[in-house]
C-alpha atoms as a PDB file:
ATOM      1  CA  MET A   1     -59.537  60.406  15.195  1.00  0.00           C
ATOM      2  CA  THR A   2     -57.118  63.124  14.577  1.00  0.00           C
ATOM      3  CA  VAL A   3     -54.201  63.334  16.937  1.00  0.00           C
ATOM      4  CA  VAL A   4     -51.365  65.760  17.610  1.00  0.00           C
ATOM      5  CA  VAL A   5     -48.324  64.346  18.884  1.00  0.00           C
ATOM      6  CA  THR A   6     -45.463  66.792  20.002  1.00  0.00           C
ATOM      7  CA  GLY A   7     -42.072  65.817  19.276  1.00  0.00           C
ATOM      8  CA  GLY A   8     -43.457  62.571  17.679  1.00  0.00           C
ATOM      9  CA  VAL A   9     -40.542  61.799  15.380  1.00  0.00           C
ATOM     10  CA  ARG A  10     -38.146  59.705  17.636  1.00  0.00           C
ATOM     11  CA  GLY A  11     -37.795  57.847  20.743  1.00  0.00           C
ATOM     12  CA  VAL A  12     -40.639  57.793  22.910  1.00  0.00           C
ATOM     13  CA  GLY A  13     -42.491  60.127  20.582  1.00  0.00           C
ATOM     14  CA  LEU A  14     -42.319  58.179  17.402  1.00  0.00           C
ATOM     15  CA  GLY A  15     -43.503  55.140  19.607  1.00  0.00           C
ATOM     16  CA  ILE A  16     -46.842  57.009  20.362  1.00  0.00           C
ATOM     17  CA  THR A  17     -46.926  58.308  16.900  1.00  0.00           C
ATOM     18  CA  THR A  18     -46.740  54.730  15.543  1.00  0.00           C
ATOM     19  CA  ALA A  19     -49.363  53.384  18.142  1.00  0.00           C
ATOM     20  CA  PHE A  20     -51.814  55.840  17.077  1.00  0.00           C
ATOM     21  CA  ARG A  21     -51.285  55.238  13.438  1.00  0.00           C
ATOM     22  CA  ALA A  22     -51.651  51.517  13.868  1.00  0.00           C
ATOM     23  CA  ALA A  23     -54.851  51.958  15.887  1.00  0.00           C
ATOM     24  CA  GLY A  24     -56.286  54.092  12.432  1.00  0.00           C
ATOM     25  CA  ALA A  25     -55.938  57.533  13.901  1.00  0.00           C
ATOM     26  CA  HIS A  26     -54.838  60.473  11.481  1.00  0.00           C
ATOM     27  CA  VAL A  27     -51.507  61.681  12.980  1.00  0.00           C
ATOM     28  CA  ILE A  28     -49.872  65.170  12.864  1.00  0.00           C
ATOM     29  CA  THR A  29     -46.495  65.607  14.539  1.00  0.00           C
ATOM     30  CA  CYS A  30     -44.367  68.605  15.140  1.00  0.00           C
ATOM     31  CA  ALA A  31     -40.821  69.540  16.060  1.00  0.00           C
ATOM     32  CA  ARG A  32     -38.424  72.316  15.692  1.00  0.00           C
ATOM     33  CA  ARG A  33     -36.503  70.282  13.049  1.00  0.00           C
ATOM     34  CA  GLU A  34     -37.609  68.378  10.095  1.00  0.00           C
ATOM     35  CA  PRO A  35     -37.211  64.470  10.636  1.00  0.00           C
ATOM     36  CA  ASP A  36     -35.403  62.055   8.185  1.00  0.00           C
ATOM     37  CA  GLY A  37     -38.583  59.791   7.849  1.00  0.00           C
ATOM     38  CA  LEU A  38     -42.084  59.241   9.266  1.00  0.00           C
ATOM     39  CA  PRO A  39     -44.349  56.331   9.170  1.00  0.00           C
ATOM     40  CA  GLU A  40     -46.489  56.270   6.174  1.00  0.00           C
ATOM     41  CA  GLY A  41     -49.650  58.884   6.384  1.00  0.00           C
ATOM     42  CA  VAL A  42     -48.258  60.551   9.018  1.00  0.00           C
ATOM     43  CA  GLY A  43     -48.130  64.511   8.781  1.00  0.00           C
ATOM     44  CA  PHE A  44     -45.333  67.014  10.084  1.00  0.00           C
ATOM     45  CA  GLU A  45     -45.483  70.519  10.824  1.00  0.00           C
ATOM     46  CA  ARG A  46     -42.209  72.577  12.075  1.00  0.00           C
ATOM     47  CA  VAL A  47     -43.461  74.368  15.159  1.00  0.00           C
ATOM     48  CA  ASP A  48     -41.403  75.247  18.545  1.00  0.00           C
ATOM     49  CA  VAL A  49     -43.861  74.310  21.240  1.00  0.00           C
ATOM     50  CA  ARG A  50     -42.331  77.068  23.547  1.00  0.00           C
ATOM     51  CA  ASP A  51     -44.006  79.719  20.855  1.00  0.00           C
ATOM     52  CA  ALA A  52     -47.307  80.520  21.834  1.00  0.00           C
ATOM     53  CA  ASP A  53     -48.153  82.175  18.553  1.00  0.00           C
ATOM     54  CA  ALA A  54     -46.732  79.217  16.394  1.00  0.00           C
ATOM     55  CA  VAL A  55     -48.516  76.753  18.543  1.00  0.00           C
ATOM     56  CA  ALA A  56     -52.038  78.606  18.222  1.00  0.00           C
ATOM     57  CA  ASP A  57     -51.687  78.720  14.474  1.00  0.00           C
ATOM     58  CA  PHE A  58     -50.849  75.305  14.339  1.00  0.00           C
ATOM     59  CA  ILE A  59     -53.191  73.766  16.493  1.00  0.00           C
ATOM     60  CA  GLY A  60     -55.887  76.084  15.709  1.00  0.00           C
ATOM     61  CA  GLY A  61     -55.895  75.228  12.237  1.00  0.00           C
ATOM     62  CA  ILE A  62     -56.713  71.478  12.881  1.00  0.00           C
ATOM     63  CA  ALA A  63     -60.776  71.802  12.885  1.00  0.00           C
ATOM     64  CA  ASP A  64     -61.282  68.130  13.487  1.00  0.00           C
ATOM     65  CA  LEU A  65     -58.750  67.517  16.441  1.00  0.00           C
ATOM     66  CA  ASP A  66     -59.603  64.735  18.967  1.00  0.00           C
ATOM     67  CA  VAL A  67     -56.369  64.020  20.666  1.00  0.00           C
ATOM     68  CA  VAL A  68     -53.316  65.998  21.824  1.00  0.00           C
ATOM     69  CA  VAL A  69     -50.022  63.999  23.346  1.00  0.00           C
ATOM     70  CA  ASN A  70     -47.900  66.554  24.857  1.00  0.00           C
ATOM     71  CA  ASN A  71     -44.571  64.453  24.265  1.00  0.00           C
ATOM     72  CA  ALA A  72     -41.923  67.121  23.459  1.00  0.00           C
ATOM     73  CA  GLY A  73     -39.375  67.599  26.262  1.00  0.00           C
ATOM     74  CA  GLY A  74     -35.990  66.337  27.587  1.00  0.00           C
ATOM     75  CA  THR A  75     -33.129  67.706  29.729  1.00  0.00           C
ATOM     76  CA  PRO A  76     -29.157  67.329  29.394  1.00  0.00           C
ATOM     77  CA  TYR A  77     -27.278  66.441  32.298  1.00  0.00           C
ATOM     78  CA  LEU A  78     -26.517  69.575  34.362  1.00  0.00           C
ATOM     79  CA  PRO A  79     -26.275  69.702  38.125  1.00  0.00           C
ATOM     80  CA  ALA A  80     -28.304  72.219  39.924  1.00  0.00           C
ATOM     81  CA  SER A  81     -25.025  74.181  41.082  1.00  0.00           C
ATOM     82  CA  GLU A  82     -23.558  74.444  37.425  1.00  0.00           C
ATOM     83  CA  GLY A  83     -24.395  76.391  34.479  1.00  0.00           C
ATOM     84  CA  ASP A  84     -26.499  79.648  34.471  1.00  0.00           C
ATOM     85  CA  ALA A  85     -29.897  80.085  35.885  1.00  0.00           C
ATOM     86  CA  ARG A  86     -31.300  80.778  32.335  1.00  0.00           C
ATOM     87  CA  ARG A  87     -30.329  76.994  31.040  1.00  0.00           C
ATOM     88  CA  HIS A  88     -32.180  75.698  34.072  1.00  0.00           C
ATOM     89  CA  ALA A  89     -35.202  77.530  33.245  1.00  0.00           C
ATOM     90  CA  LYS A  90     -35.131  76.689  29.810  1.00  0.00           C
ATOM     91  CA  VAL A  91     -35.464  73.020  30.967  1.00  0.00           C
ATOM     92  CA  ILE A  92     -38.657  73.947  32.889  1.00  0.00           C
ATOM     93  CA  GLU A  93     -39.982  76.083  29.840  1.00  0.00           C
ATOM     94  CA  LEU A  94     -39.681  73.089  27.388  1.00  0.00           C
ATOM     95  CA  ASN A  95     -41.209  70.399  29.977  1.00  0.00           C
ATOM     96  CA  LEU A  96     -43.697  72.512  31.782  1.00  0.00           C
ATOM     97  CA  ILE A  97     -44.471  75.624  29.996  1.00  0.00           C
ATOM     98  CA  ALA A  98     -44.701  74.130  26.837  1.00  0.00           C
ATOM     99  CA  PRO A  99     -47.413  71.733  27.837  1.00  0.00           C
ATOM    100  CA  LEU A 100     -49.315  74.328  28.971  1.00  0.00           C
ATOM    101  CA  ILE A 101     -49.090  76.419  25.825  1.00  0.00           C
ATOM    102  CA  VAL A 102     -50.019  73.598  23.739  1.00  0.00           C
ATOM    103  CA  SER A 103     -52.885  72.307  25.980  1.00  0.00           C
ATOM    104  CA  ARG A 104     -54.300  75.965  26.175  1.00  0.00           C
ATOM    105  CA  ALA A 105     -54.497  75.839  22.315  1.00  0.00           C
ATOM    106  CA  ALA A 106     -55.763  72.405  22.393  1.00  0.00           C
ATOM    107  CA  ASN A 107     -58.680  73.147  24.954  1.00  0.00           C
ATOM    108  CA  ARG A 108     -59.992  76.137  22.454  1.00  0.00           C
ATOM    109  CA  VAL A 109     -60.340  73.524  19.885  1.00  0.00           C
ATOM    110  CA  LEU A 110     -61.676  70.730  21.793  1.00  0.00           C
ATOM    111  CA  GLN A 111     -64.290  72.324  23.809  1.00  0.00           C
ATOM    112  CA  GLY A 112     -66.156  73.087  20.395  1.00  0.00           C
ATOM    113  CA  ARG A 113     -65.749  69.550  18.998  1.00  0.00           C
ATOM    114  CA  PRO A 114     -69.148  67.308  19.380  1.00  0.00           C
ATOM    115  CA  GLY A 115     -67.399  64.870  21.705  1.00  0.00           C
ATOM    116  CA  GLY A 116     -65.011  66.888  23.228  1.00  0.00           C
ATOM    117  CA  GLY A 117     -61.554  65.508  23.341  1.00  0.00           C
ATOM    118  CA  SER A 118     -58.676  64.175  25.279  1.00  0.00           C
ATOM    119  CA  ILE A 119     -55.001  65.759  26.448  1.00  0.00           C
ATOM    120  CA  ILE A 120     -52.312  63.510  27.273  1.00  0.00           C
ATOM    121  CA  MET A 121     -49.037  64.290  29.154  1.00  0.00           C
ATOM    122  CA  ILE A 122     -45.923  62.340  28.994  1.00  0.00           C
ATOM    123  CA  GLY A 123     -44.664  62.602  32.441  1.00  0.00           C
ATOM    124  CA  SER A 124     -41.469  60.941  34.172  1.00  0.00           C
ATOM    125  CA  VAL A 125     -40.699  59.259  37.183  1.00  0.00           C
ATOM    126  CA  SER A 126     -38.355  62.151  37.806  1.00  0.00           C
ATOM    127  CA  GLY A 127     -41.163  64.154  39.024  1.00  0.00           C
ATOM    128  CA  HIS A 128     -41.743  61.566  41.927  1.00  0.00           C
ATOM    129  CA  ARG A 129     -38.507  61.423  43.362  1.00  0.00           C
ATOM    130  CA  PRO A 130     -35.066  63.180  43.674  1.00  0.00           C
ATOM    131  CA  SER A 131     -33.590  63.687  40.200  1.00  0.00           C
ATOM    132  CA  PRO A 132     -29.934  64.563  40.973  1.00  0.00           C
ATOM    133  CA  GLY A 133     -28.129  66.038  37.878  1.00  0.00           C
ATOM    134  CA  THR A 134     -31.580  66.734  36.390  1.00  0.00           C
ATOM    135  CA  ALA A 135     -33.180  68.602  38.947  1.00  0.00           C
ATOM    136  CA  ALA A 136     -34.966  71.308  36.968  1.00  0.00           C
ATOM    137  CA  TYR A 137     -36.439  68.431  34.955  1.00  0.00           C
ATOM    138  CA  GLY A 138     -37.777  66.721  38.033  1.00  0.00           C
ATOM    139  CA  ALA A 139     -39.291  69.705  39.080  1.00  0.00           C
ATOM    140  CA  ALA A 140     -40.962  70.486  35.764  1.00  0.00           C
ATOM    141  CA  LYS A 141     -42.246  66.928  35.563  1.00  0.00           C
ATOM    142  CA  ALA A 142     -43.817  66.961  39.231  1.00  0.00           C
ATOM    143  CA  GLY A 143     -45.537  70.420  38.172  1.00  0.00           C
ATOM    144  CA  LEU A 144     -46.798  68.662  34.999  1.00  0.00           C
ATOM    145  CA  ASP A 145     -48.595  66.058  37.421  1.00  0.00           C
ATOM    146  CA  ASN A 146     -50.545  69.117  39.114  1.00  0.00           C
ATOM    147  CA  LEU A 147     -51.121  70.712  35.803  1.00  0.00           C
ATOM    148  CA  THR A 148     -52.715  67.407  34.675  1.00  0.00           C
ATOM    149  CA  ALA A 149     -54.983  67.232  37.605  1.00  0.00           C
ATOM    150  CA  SER A 150     -55.930  70.919  37.541  1.00  0.00           C
ATOM    151  CA  LEU A 151     -56.897  71.171  33.973  1.00  0.00           C
ATOM    152  CA  ALA A 152     -58.804  68.158  34.206  1.00  0.00           C
ATOM    153  CA  VAL A 153     -61.130  69.991  36.545  1.00  0.00           C
ATOM    154  CA  GLU A 154     -61.021  73.069  34.924  1.00  0.00           C
ATOM    155  CA  TRP A 155     -61.934  71.930  31.556  1.00  0.00           C
ATOM    156  CA  ALA A 156     -64.267  69.144  32.224  1.00  0.00           C
ATOM    157  CA  PRO A 157     -66.560  67.708  31.256  1.00  0.00           C
ATOM    158  CA  ARG A 158     -65.805  68.455  27.450  1.00  0.00           C
ATOM    159  CA  VAL A 159     -61.893  67.775  27.472  1.00  0.00           C
ATOM    160  CA  ARG A 160     -60.295  64.874  29.557  1.00  0.00           C
ATOM    161  CA  VAL A 161     -56.733  65.307  30.667  1.00  0.00           C
ATOM    162  CA  ASN A 162     -54.444  62.366  31.768  1.00  0.00           C
ATOM    163  CA  ALA A 163     -50.714  61.876  32.237  1.00  0.00           C
ATOM    164  CA  VAL A 164     -48.710  58.590  31.390  1.00  0.00           C
ATOM    165  CA  THR A 165     -45.604  58.747  34.039  1.00  0.00           C
ATOM    166  CA  VAL A 166     -42.826  56.847  32.351  1.00  0.00           C
ATOM    167  CA  GLY A 167     -39.768  55.088  33.684  1.00  0.00           C
ATOM    168  CA  MET A 168     -36.756  53.976  31.898  1.00  0.00           C
ATOM    169  CA  VAL A 169     -37.106  53.423  28.280  1.00  0.00           C
ATOM    170  CA  ARG A 170     -35.115  51.742  25.563  1.00  0.00           C
ATOM    171  CA  THR A 171     -34.276  54.380  22.744  1.00  0.00           C
ATOM    172  CA  GLU A 172     -31.508  55.384  20.486  1.00  0.00           C
ATOM    173  CA  LYS A 173     -30.339  57.438  23.554  1.00  0.00           C
ATOM    174  CA  SER A 174     -30.279  54.429  26.147  1.00  0.00           C
ATOM    175  CA  ALA A 175     -26.224  54.306  25.734  1.00  0.00           C
ATOM    176  CA  MET A 176     -25.976  58.036  26.602  1.00  0.00           C
ATOM    177  CA  HIS A 177     -27.559  57.279  30.227  1.00  0.00           C
ATOM    178  CA  TYR A 178     -26.862  53.801  30.661  1.00  0.00           C
ATOM    179  CA  GLY A 179     -23.433  52.844  28.820  1.00  0.00           C
ATOM    180  CA  ASP A 180     -23.110  49.591  26.461  1.00  0.00           C
ATOM    181  CA  ALA A 181     -25.131  46.682  25.785  1.00  0.00           C
ATOM    182  CA  ALA A 182     -23.926  45.284  29.290  1.00  0.00           C
ATOM    183  CA  GLY A 183     -24.774  48.573  30.901  1.00  0.00           C
ATOM    184  CA  VAL A 184     -28.449  48.610  29.779  1.00  0.00           C
ATOM    185  CA  ALA A 185     -28.994  45.054  30.472  1.00  0.00           C
ATOM    186  CA  ALA A 186     -27.645  45.643  34.122  1.00  0.00           C
ATOM    187  CA  VAL A 187     -30.194  48.488  34.785  1.00  0.00           C
ATOM    188  CA  ALA A 188     -33.015  46.457  33.107  1.00  0.00           C
ATOM    189  CA  ARG A 189     -32.437  43.919  35.635  1.00  0.00           C
ATOM    190  CA  THR A 190     -33.174  46.361  38.266  1.00  0.00           C
ATOM    191  CA  VAL A 191     -36.746  46.697  36.869  1.00  0.00           C
ATOM    192  CA  PRO A 192     -39.265  43.963  38.468  1.00  0.00           C
ATOM    193  CA  LEU A 193     -40.643  43.110  35.096  1.00  0.00           C
ATOM    194  CA  GLY A 194     -36.810  42.521  33.778  1.00  0.00           C
ATOM    195  CA  ARG A 195     -36.789  45.141  31.084  1.00  0.00           C
ATOM    196  CA  LEU A 196     -36.604  48.762  30.059  1.00  0.00           C
ATOM    197  CA  ALA A 197     -39.928  50.125  28.397  1.00  0.00           C
ATOM    198  CA  GLU A 198     -40.232  50.229  24.716  1.00  0.00           C
ATOM    199  CA  PRO A 199     -41.385  53.106  22.785  1.00  0.00           C
ATOM    200  CA  ALA A 200     -44.668  51.235  21.800  1.00  0.00           C
ATOM    201  CA  ASP A 201     -45.417  50.454  25.347  1.00  0.00           C
ATOM    202  CA  VAL A 202     -45.764  54.099  25.991  1.00  0.00           C
ATOM    203  CA  GLY A 203     -47.687  54.553  22.758  1.00  0.00           C
ATOM    204  CA  HIS A 204     -49.967  51.694  23.535  1.00  0.00           C
ATOM    205  CA  ALA A 205     -51.017  53.546  26.999  1.00  0.00           C
ATOM    206  CA  CYS A 206     -51.678  56.646  25.344  1.00  0.00           C
ATOM    207  CA  VAL A 207     -54.027  54.880  22.714  1.00  0.00           C
ATOM    208  CA  PHE A 208     -55.808  53.595  25.678  1.00  0.00           C
ATOM    209  CA  LEU A 209     -56.101  56.807  27.454  1.00  0.00           C
ATOM    210  CA  ALA A 210     -57.703  58.402  24.159  1.00  0.00           C
ATOM    211  CA  SER A 211     -60.064  55.801  23.763  1.00  0.00           C
ATOM    212  CA  PRO A 212     -63.562  55.007  24.714  1.00  0.00           C
ATOM    213  CA  SER A 213     -62.491  52.221  27.404  1.00  0.00           C
ATOM    214  CA  ALA A 214     -60.905  55.291  29.352  1.00  0.00           C
ATOM    215  CA  ALA A 215     -63.882  57.444  29.051  1.00  0.00           C
ATOM    216  CA  TYR A 216     -64.455  57.967  32.722  1.00  0.00           C
ATOM    217  CA  ILE A 217     -60.675  58.405  33.178  1.00  0.00           C
ATOM    218  CA  SER A 218     -59.386  61.822  33.854  1.00  0.00           C
ATOM    219  CA  GLY A 219     -56.982  63.546  36.174  1.00  0.00           C
ATOM    220  CA  ALA A 220     -55.018  60.519  36.500  1.00  0.00           C
ATOM    221  CA  SER A 221     -51.406  59.653  36.218  1.00  0.00           C
ATOM    222  CA  LEU A 222     -50.703  55.998  34.685  1.00  0.00           C
ATOM    223  CA  LEU A 223     -47.411  54.860  36.079  1.00  0.00           C
ATOM    224  CA  LEU A 224     -45.639  53.075  33.141  1.00  0.00           C
ATOM    225  CA  HIS A 225     -42.605  51.751  34.949  1.00  0.00           C
ATOM    226  CA  GLY A 226     -42.667  47.962  34.890  1.00  0.00           C
ATOM    227  CA  GLY A 227     -43.148  47.926  38.519  1.00  0.00           C
ATOM    228  CA  GLY A 228     -40.661  50.520  39.433  1.00  0.00           C
ATOM    229  CA  GLU A 229     -37.310  49.392  40.856  1.00  0.00           C
ATOM    230  CA  ARG A 230     -36.037  46.989  43.287  1.00  0.00           C
ATOM    231  CA  PRO A 231     -35.262  49.104  46.530  1.00  0.00           C
ATOM    232  CA  ALA A 232     -31.538  49.530  46.929  1.00  0.00           C
ATOM    233  CA  PHE A 233     -32.064  48.692  50.747  1.00  0.00           C
ATOM    234  CA  LEU A 234     -33.094  45.247  49.976  1.00  0.00           C
ATOM    235  CA  ASP A 235     -29.734  44.424  48.049  1.00  0.00           C
ATOM    236  CA  ALA A 236     -27.631  46.054  51.035  1.00  0.00           C
ATOM    237  CA  ALA A 237     -29.182  43.864  53.466  1.00  0.00           C
ATOM    238  CA  ALA A 238     -28.943  40.871  51.468  1.00  0.00           C
ATOM    239  CA  GLN A 239     -25.293  41.513  50.907  1.00  0.00           C
ATOM    240  CA  ALA A 240     -24.920  42.157  54.916  1.00  0.00           C
ATOM    241  CA  SER A 241     -26.936  38.992  55.621  1.00  0.00           C
ATOM    242  CA  THR A 242     -24.099  37.120  53.464  1.00  0.00           C
ATOM    243  CA  ALA A 243     -21.468  38.773  55.127  1.00  0.00           C
ATOM    244  CA  SER A 244     -22.718  38.122  58.801  1.00  0.00           C
ATOM    245  CA  PRO A 245     -23.765  34.901  59.986  1.00  0.00           C
ATOM    246  CA  THR A 246     -25.975  36.600  62.565  1.00  0.00           C
ATOM    247  CA  ARG A 247     -28.077  38.396  59.818  1.00  0.00           C
ATOM    248  CA  GLY A 248     -31.413  36.998  59.200  1.00  0.00           C
ATOM    249  CA  GLN A 249     -32.092  35.338  62.726  1.00  0.00           C
ATOM    250  CA  GLN A 250     -35.325  36.246  64.446  1.00  0.00           C
ATOM    251  CA  PRO A 251     -34.838  38.669  67.288  1.00  0.00           C
ATOM    252  CA  SER A 252     -34.593  37.430  70.825  1.00  0.00           C
ATOM    253  CA  THR A 253     -37.033  38.801  73.370  1.00  0.00           C
ATOM    254  CA  GLY A 254     -36.107  42.151  74.046  1.00  0.00           C
ATOM    255  CA  ASP A 255     -34.595  43.110  70.882  1.00  0.00           C
ATOM    256  CA  ALA A 256     -35.510  46.352  69.035  1.00  0.00           C
ATOM    257  CA  ILE A 257     -36.998  45.401  65.565  1.00  0.00           C
ATOM    258  CA  ALA A 258     -36.444  48.507  63.063  1.00  0.00           C
ATOM    259  CA  ASP A 259     -39.114  50.053  60.810  1.00  0.00           C
ATOM    260  CA  THR A 260     -37.609  49.416  57.610  1.00  0.00           C
ATOM    261  CA  HIS A 261     -40.266  51.237  55.413  1.00  0.00           C
ATOM    262  CA  THR A 262     -38.286  53.105  52.710  1.00  0.00           C
ATOM    263  CA  PRO A 263     -39.552  55.022  49.639  1.00  0.00           C
ATOM    264  CA  ASP A 264     -38.809  53.027  46.311  1.00  0.00           C
ATOM    265  CA  ARG A 265     -36.245  54.832  44.416  1.00  0.00           C
ATOM    266  CA  GLU A 266     -36.067  54.999  40.578  1.00  0.00           C
ATOM    267  CA  ASP A 267     -33.296  55.885  37.996  1.00  0.00           C
ATOM    268  CA  ASN A 268     -33.494  58.790  35.848  1.00  0.00           C
ATOM    269  CA  ALA A 269     -36.271  58.484  32.946  1.00  0.00           C
END
């Protein structure tokens, strides 16, 4: 199996690269800058995934391609009211337009392969709920979900297209988002499984979606977020119950019972 992982040189991307390599795949990754090091046997090409011509040359030159993982992406913290419009547009370009560019190039190769192939998008829970401070990123990831479903229909039956929708991940940049070790631990406690994801968790999900075990899965979005996050209203209600002795009692006849159904919320991925 030959696999291309965009941005597969650090963080989540390196976790994906390492997982496919451990599964016996020939892995080629790309990024704008050369990495300090990669796992043994992993190939590297310097490619800007926003450059359609460069991507076409890179992907088109891999005749035995089987799988492409669109991992390259990211965003700075930038409230929507700040910065110029171009900065926000560049976030959308990297996180939505670039995966389309890479996927189009991959599809041209995979449609001609004897067994077809698989394309995997790395999405985010930021595309499933409000993403304050990273609105353009959240919008791009929401678009990536629809792109996944649409391409899965357009390119079937030769090419399967799926997404892994990722929650909070422990990487070398965790401190930038969550503070020191105590801050990271506090955030981890909000996840039902009690920890942040590791890059390897994302990698294992990608290996599954690329495998024969997922042969009938296409157009799907696999949530990889440890069960999400404990809804904030539950903690607020618990605190209120502690403060008021009448809280938590059964309502008497005639009391109104509020509808407490509230959408879950996730922290920025």
